[in-house]
């Protein structure tokens, strides 16, 4: 299996590196500046699951440099997607399917319109990772899981092949027929988690130690469950309580990538997460007061600002 990873940031770099460790043919399609950095330093990961430093990476800066590809893993931020589509389209024309690992829901409609319904599979990941100042990947927390599944008939085999290819990789890959429900669970969680940690500027331990902040988190999760229900997707019963129980098991310093981006003064995915939820809620004619408040508190920092 030949895999192209669009973006060698925290998420794409991490999963791409773990696949390379398992002898999977991986090419990173990146911008020239990132390519120069990786050629010089290699790809280094600091992780609870083991350190790794890979050199002699297969790098490309233009899709024409990639002669064959079975699967394109899209691991960019939502605000980078319009430019990424121009790089994905030639690979799809060569027969590749697309596995998005972006946060949110709305990007599926964008990708399907640009690339065709049959080209886009269902994907999501569970990982807490960021890039440090040296461009190295720092992974924390107890999970480094990738989920894949079909959104259309005919995509099943490739999803299962990916799972089999990654059987020996230092990561978890799960094939799910109900991938859409899994994507919604991730979306409901990350919209709430990123929202409360970023708006409060607190890691999860300090946030949960405050009853008032904990209630805000619970309310956000409950609202996202209601939004999923309005879209005919049922999240597990007691979803909000389950997530809070899971959060109590994380290291107290754990936080969201959006909170980390805020601290670094980087652009935030507020429109694809909280903004997307509000747009879908308007379509379903339901109110999300907690999500709306969180959106208003984060929106001023959307384009990046040093605190």
Tab-separated table of C-alpha atoms in Angstrom:
chain	number	residue	atom	x	y	z
A	1	UNK	CA	0.000	0.000	0.000
A	2	UNK	CA	1.313	3.421	-1.002
A	3	UNK	CA	0.209	6.243	1.289
A	4	UNK	CA	0.603	9.979	0.863
A	5	UNK	CA	0.239	12.139	3.965
A	6	UNK	CA	-0.763	15.737	3.280
A	7	UNK	CA	0.927	17.680	6.054
A	8	UNK	CA	3.719	16.526	8.363
A	9	UNK	CA	2.549	18.422	11.412
A	10	UNK	CA	1.678	16.900	14.764
A	11	UNK	CA	-1.058	14.556	13.514
A	12	UNK	CA	0.118	13.695	10.001
A	13	UNK	CA	3.729	13.458	11.069
A	14	UNK	CA	2.912	11.204	14.011
A	15	UNK	CA	0.763	8.659	12.193
A	16	UNK	CA	2.925	8.777	9.072
A	17	UNK	CA	6.029	8.056	11.142
A	18	UNK	CA	4.383	5.151	12.953
A	19	UNK	CA	3.413	3.682	9.583
A	20	UNK	CA	6.972	4.099	8.309
A	21	UNK	CA	8.251	2.208	11.350
A	22	UNK	CA	6.039	-0.680	10.195
A	23	UNK	CA	7.667	-0.589	6.722
A	24	UNK	CA	4.652	0.986	5.010
A	25	UNK	CA	5.439	3.087	1.919
A	26	UNK	CA	4.724	6.661	3.089
A	27	UNK	CA	5.364	9.937	1.271
A	28	UNK	CA	4.860	13.278	2.997
A	29	UNK	CA	3.500	16.009	0.727
A	30	UNK	CA	4.548	19.224	2.445
A	31	UNK	CA	5.414	22.850	1.838
A	32	UNK	CA	8.977	23.649	0.798
A	33	UNK	CA	9.929	25.139	4.168
A	34	UNK	CA	8.788	22.026	6.045
A	35	UNK	CA	10.508	19.798	3.475
A	36	UNK	CA	13.800	21.620	4.014
A	37	UNK	CA	13.444	21.250	7.779
A	38	UNK	CA	12.674	17.527	7.572
A	39	UNK	CA	15.526	16.903	5.133
A	40	UNK	CA	17.888	18.510	7.607
A	41	UNK	CA	16.614	17.155	10.927
A	42	UNK	CA	14.473	14.146	10.075
A	43	UNK	CA	11.196	13.470	11.850
A	44	UNK	CA	11.516	13.135	15.615
A	45	UNK	CA	8.723	12.034	17.952
A	46	UNK	CA	8.639	12.362	21.732
A	47	UNK	CA	5.862	10.089	22.967
A	48	UNK	CA	4.516	8.045	25.851
A	49	UNK	CA	4.533	5.137	23.405
A	50	UNK	CA	8.208	5.391	22.541
A	51	UNK	CA	10.661	7.864	21.058
A	52	UNK	CA	11.560	7.674	17.383
A	53	UNK	CA	13.775	9.593	14.977
A	54	UNK	CA	13.292	8.848	11.282
A	55	UNK	CA	15.593	10.137	8.576
A	56	UNK	CA	15.733	9.713	4.802
A	57	UNK	CA	12.024	10.482	4.535
A	58	UNK	CA	10.164	10.326	1.233
A	59	UNK	CA	9.204	13.970	0.730
A	60	UNK	CA	7.337	15.752	-2.047
A	61	UNK	CA	6.415	19.397	-2.471
A	62	UNK	CA	4.136	18.926	-5.489
A	63	UNK	CA	1.627	16.154	-6.276
A	64	UNK	CA	3.236	15.579	-9.678
A	65	UNK	CA	6.283	14.264	-7.795
A	66	UNK	CA	4.170	11.319	-6.572
A	67	UNK	CA	3.828	8.653	-9.252
A	68	UNK	CA	1.481	6.230	-7.484
A	69	UNK	CA	-0.785	6.468	-4.457
A	70	UNK	CA	-3.517	4.264	-2.985
A	71	UNK	CA	-4.569	6.439	-0.059
A	72	UNK	CA	-4.211	10.131	0.767
A	73	UNK	CA	-4.311	10.938	4.472
A	74	UNK	CA	-5.314	14.577	4.892
A	75	UNK	CA	-3.893	15.933	8.141
A	76	UNK	CA	-4.094	19.713	7.832
A	77	UNK	CA	-6.067	22.324	9.724
A	78	UNK	CA	-9.495	23.156	8.326
A	79	UNK	CA	-8.403	26.646	7.329
A	80	UNK	CA	-5.647	25.037	5.206
A	81	UNK	CA	-8.033	22.703	3.376
A	82	UNK	CA	-8.832	24.887	0.316
A	83	UNK	CA	-5.147	24.962	-0.663
A	84	UNK	CA	-4.713	21.275	0.167
A	85	UNK	CA	-7.519	20.269	-2.206
A	86	UNK	CA	-5.453	21.470	-5.154
A	87	UNK	CA	-2.752	18.983	-4.107
A	88	UNK	CA	-5.201	16.145	-3.456
A	89	UNK	CA	-7.091	16.369	-6.756
A	90	UNK	CA	-4.249	15.042	-8.995
A	91	UNK	CA	-3.739	12.074	-6.647
A	92	UNK	CA	-7.440	11.195	-6.756
A	93	UNK	CA	-7.224	11.383	-10.548
A	94	UNK	CA	-4.559	8.655	-10.304
A	95	UNK	CA	-6.981	6.429	-8.375
A	96	UNK	CA	-6.317	7.310	-4.739
A	97	UNK	CA	-8.994	7.450	-2.051
A	98	UNK	CA	-8.967	10.180	0.597
A	99	UNK	CA	-8.937	9.674	4.372
A	100	UNK	CA	-9.533	12.987	6.184
A	101	UNK	CA	-8.292	13.361	9.762
A	102	UNK	CA	-9.503	16.930	10.180
A	103	UNK	CA	-11.546	18.093	13.130
A	104	UNK	CA	-15.197	18.825	12.463
A	105	UNK	CA	-17.937	17.679	10.097
A	106	UNK	CA	-18.369	20.289	7.379
A	107	UNK	CA	-15.133	19.399	5.562
A	108	UNK	CA	-16.716	16.162	4.321
A	109	UNK	CA	-19.161	18.091	2.152
A	110	UNK	CA	-16.314	20.281	0.871
A	111	UNK	CA	-14.143	17.292	-0.041
A	112	UNK	CA	-16.981	15.357	-1.666
A	113	UNK	CA	-17.949	18.321	-3.810
A	114	UNK	CA	-14.348	18.904	-4.907
A	115	UNK	CA	-13.220	15.292	-5.365
A	116	UNK	CA	-16.355	13.218	-5.845
A	117	UNK	CA	-18.471	11.319	-3.349
A	118	UNK	CA	-16.812	7.949	-3.976
A	119	UNK	CA	-13.303	9.293	-3.311
A	120	UNK	CA	-13.849	10.339	0.307
A	121	UNK	CA	-13.708	7.779	3.115
A	122	UNK	CA	-14.571	8.264	6.768
A	123	UNK	CA	-11.695	8.864	9.144
A	124	UNK	CA	-10.846	10.304	12.520
A	125	UNK	CA	-8.107	10.088	15.097
A	126	UNK	CA	-7.733	10.357	18.845
A	127	UNK	CA	-4.423	11.876	19.865
A	128	UNK	CA	-3.010	14.786	21.833
A	129	UNK	CA	0.028	16.039	19.957
A	130	UNK	CA	1.742	19.279	19.054
A	131	UNK	CA	4.916	20.555	17.394
A	132	UNK	CA	7.598	22.077	19.598
A	133	UNK	CA	9.760	25.031	18.585
A	134	UNK	CA	12.163	22.710	16.753
A	135	UNK	CA	9.418	21.161	14.632
A	136	UNK	CA	9.499	17.916	16.617
A	137	UNK	CA	6.279	16.090	17.481
A	138	UNK	CA	5.348	15.867	21.154
A	139	UNK	CA	2.601	13.337	21.908
A	140	UNK	CA	1.012	13.119	25.355
A	141	UNK	CA	-1.947	11.272	26.823
A	142	UNK	CA	-3.048	7.627	26.695
A	143	UNK	CA	-4.241	7.348	23.079
A	144	UNK	CA	-2.803	7.374	19.560
A	145	UNK	CA	-5.720	5.850	17.707
A	146	UNK	CA	-6.824	6.065	14.081
A	147	UNK	CA	-10.292	5.029	12.895
A	148	UNK	CA	-11.284	4.332	9.298
A	149	UNK	CA	-14.478	3.197	7.638
A	150	UNK	CA	-16.614	3.430	4.512
A	151	UNK	CA	-18.935	6.291	3.705
A	152	UNK	CA	-19.861	4.740	0.345
A	153	UNK	CA	-20.088	1.224	-1.060
A	154	UNK	CA	-16.808	0.002	-2.487
A	155	UNK	CA	-14.593	1.617	0.159
A	156	UNK	CA	-14.624	-1.318	2.563
A	157	UNK	CA	-11.629	-3.219	1.185
A	158	UNK	CA	-9.213	-0.295	1.321
A	159	UNK	CA	-10.177	0.455	4.909
A	160	UNK	CA	-9.546	-3.153	5.902
A	161	UNK	CA	-6.256	-3.198	3.991
A	162	UNK	CA	-5.081	-0.166	5.954
A	163	UNK	CA	-5.948	-1.886	9.224
A	164	UNK	CA	-4.043	-4.995	8.160
A	165	UNK	CA	-1.033	-3.015	6.934
A	166	UNK	CA	-0.829	-1.227	10.289
A	167	UNK	CA	-1.224	-4.386	12.366
A	168	UNK	CA	2.429	-4.234	13.408
A	169	UNK	CA	2.624	-0.462	13.782
A	170	UNK	CA	3.103	1.332	17.093
A	171	UNK	CA	-0.384	2.837	16.907
A	172	UNK	CA	-3.970	1.620	16.992
A	173	UNK	CA	-5.966	1.350	13.757
A	174	UNK	CA	-9.622	0.349	13.972
A	175	UNK	CA	-11.975	-0.355	11.076
A	176	UNK	CA	-15.568	0.722	11.794
A	177	UNK	CA	-18.602	0.225	9.598
A	178	UNK	CA	-20.320	2.881	11.738
A	179	UNK	CA	-17.573	5.426	11.123
A	180	UNK	CA	-20.012	8.347	10.790
A	181	UNK	CA	-21.202	7.849	14.369
A	182	UNK	CA	-17.572	7.713	15.508
A	183	UNK	CA	-16.811	10.954	13.666
A	184	UNK	CA	-19.748	12.651	15.385
A	185	UNK	CA	-18.603	11.436	18.802
A	186	UNK	CA	-15.169	12.913	18.145
A	187	UNK	CA	-16.716	16.149	16.875
A	188	UNK	CA	-18.977	16.506	19.909
A	189	UNK	CA	-16.053	15.876	22.230
A	190	UNK	CA	-13.420	18.040	20.551
A	191	UNK	CA	-15.783	20.989	20.060
A	192	UNK	CA	-16.564	20.942	23.777
A	193	UNK	CA	-13.058	20.096	25.030
A	194	UNK	CA	-11.253	22.591	22.808
A	195	UNK	CA	-13.875	25.194	23.600
A	196	UNK	CA	-13.711	25.059	27.382
A	197	UNK	CA	-9.929	24.712	27.619
A	198	UNK	CA	-9.310	27.552	25.167
A	199	UNK	CA	-11.953	29.910	26.538
A	200	UNK	CA	-10.779	29.316	30.122
A	201	UNK	CA	-7.045	29.135	29.250
A	202	UNK	CA	-6.849	26.127	31.582
A	203	UNK	CA	-5.630	22.529	31.286
A	204	UNK	CA	-8.146	19.824	32.054
A	205	UNK	CA	-7.060	19.234	35.660
A	206	UNK	CA	-7.577	22.833	36.765
A	207	UNK	CA	-10.798	23.103	34.782
A	208	UNK	CA	-12.387	20.020	36.355
A	209	UNK	CA	-11.317	21.184	39.821
A	210	UNK	CA	-13.741	24.108	39.462
A	211	UNK	CA	-17.377	22.987	39.701
A	212	UNK	CA	-18.658	25.943	37.685
A	213	UNK	CA	-16.214	25.289	34.828
A	214	UNK	CA	-17.009	21.579	34.960
A	215	UNK	CA	-20.722	22.391	34.523
A	216	UNK	CA	-19.913	24.466	31.443
A	217	UNK	CA	-18.049	21.483	29.972
A	218	UNK	CA	-20.987	19.177	30.749
A	219	UNK	CA	-23.467	21.619	29.207
A	220	UNK	CA	-21.374	21.909	26.045
A	221	UNK	CA	-21.235	18.120	25.678
A	222	UNK	CA	-24.996	17.843	26.221
A	223	UNK	CA	-25.679	20.484	23.580
A	224	UNK	CA	-23.452	18.699	21.078
A	225	UNK	CA	-25.322	15.449	21.776
A	226	UNK	CA	-28.575	17.241	20.983
A	227	UNK	CA	-27.059	18.576	17.757
A	228	UNK	CA	-26.025	15.073	16.691
A	229	UNK	CA	-29.546	13.835	17.429
A	230	UNK	CA	-30.963	16.584	15.206
A	231	UNK	CA	-28.783	15.191	12.392
A	232	UNK	CA	-30.105	11.657	12.999
A	233	UNK	CA	-26.923	10.497	14.720
A	234	UNK	CA	-27.400	9.076	18.207
A	235	UNK	CA	-24.464	9.352	20.593
A	236	UNK	CA	-24.132	6.846	23.450
A	237	UNK	CA	-26.485	7.306	26.388
A	238	UNK	CA	-24.845	9.355	29.127
A	239	UNK	CA	-22.268	10.722	26.666
A	240	UNK	CA	-21.489	13.857	28.688
A	241	UNK	CA	-20.954	11.960	31.948
A	242	UNK	CA	-18.806	9.374	30.169
A	243	UNK	CA	-16.534	12.042	28.681
A	244	UNK	CA	-16.095	13.790	32.022
A	245	UNK	CA	-15.164	10.481	33.637
A	246	UNK	CA	-12.577	9.877	30.900
A	247	UNK	CA	-11.165	13.386	31.339
A	248	UNK	CA	-10.532	12.677	35.009
A	249	UNK	CA	-8.133	9.915	33.943
A	250	UNK	CA	-5.955	12.241	31.857
A	251	UNK	CA	-2.806	13.872	33.237
A	252	UNK	CA	-3.889	17.118	34.890
A	253	UNK	CA	-1.756	19.182	32.505
A	254	UNK	CA	-3.500	17.783	29.401
A	255	UNK	CA	-5.192	20.314	27.175
A	256	UNK	CA	-6.513	20.724	23.645
A	257	UNK	CA	-4.501	21.524	20.538
A	258	UNK	CA	-6.618	24.670	20.145
A	259	UNK	CA	-5.546	25.857	23.591
A	260	UNK	CA	-1.933	25.131	22.659
A	261	UNK	CA	-2.370	27.071	19.409
A	262	UNK	CA	-3.844	30.004	21.340
A	263	UNK	CA	-0.797	30.115	23.612
A	264	UNK	CA	1.492	30.055	20.560
A	265	UNK	CA	-0.481	32.809	18.835
A	266	UNK	CA	-1.446	30.524	15.941
A	267	UNK	CA	-4.748	30.568	13.999
A	268	UNK	CA	-7.600	28.668	15.641
A	269	UNK	CA	-10.146	26.249	14.149
A	270	UNK	CA	-13.033	28.018	15.864
A	271	UNK	CA	-15.076	28.282	12.649
A	272	UNK	CA	-14.855	24.591	11.773
A	273	UNK	CA	-15.587	23.446	15.334
A	274	UNK	CA	-17.780	25.820	17.346
A	275	UNK	CA	-18.817	27.871	14.303
A	276	UNK	CA	-19.746	24.740	12.382
A	277	UNK	CA	-21.877	23.527	15.282
A	278	UNK	CA	-23.769	26.817	15.352
A	279	UNK	CA	-24.386	26.729	11.592
A	280	UNK	CA	-25.735	23.179	11.768
A	281	UNK	CA	-27.836	24.083	14.807
A	282	UNK	CA	-29.396	26.955	12.864
A	283	UNK	CA	-30.271	24.528	10.063
A	284	UNK	CA	-31.957	22.248	12.603
A	285	UNK	CA	-33.578	25.216	14.389
A	286	UNK	CA	-32.112	24.372	17.794
A	287	UNK	CA	-30.176	26.559	20.230
A	288	UNK	CA	-26.695	25.893	21.627
A	289	UNK	CA	-26.275	28.637	24.247
A	290	UNK	CA	-23.099	27.251	25.833
A	291	UNK	CA	-21.393	26.606	22.495
A	292	UNK	CA	-22.480	30.069	21.339
A	293	UNK	CA	-20.887	31.701	24.385
A	294	UNK	CA	-17.662	29.722	23.952
A	295	UNK	CA	-17.581	30.687	20.270
A	296	UNK	CA	-17.895	34.360	21.169
A	297	UNK	CA	-15.011	34.156	23.641
A	298	UNK	CA	-12.649	32.402	21.207
A	299	UNK	CA	-13.585	34.120	17.940
A	300	UNK	CA	-11.431	37.261	18.538
A	301	UNK	CA	-8.320	35.034	18.471
A	302	UNK	CA	-9.269	33.151	15.292
A	303	UNK	CA	-6.406	34.530	13.209
A	304	UNK	CA	-3.777	34.237	15.911
A	305	UNK	CA	-2.732	36.654	18.595
A	306	UNK	CA	-0.012	36.515	21.224
A	307	UNK	CA	-1.540	36.745	24.692
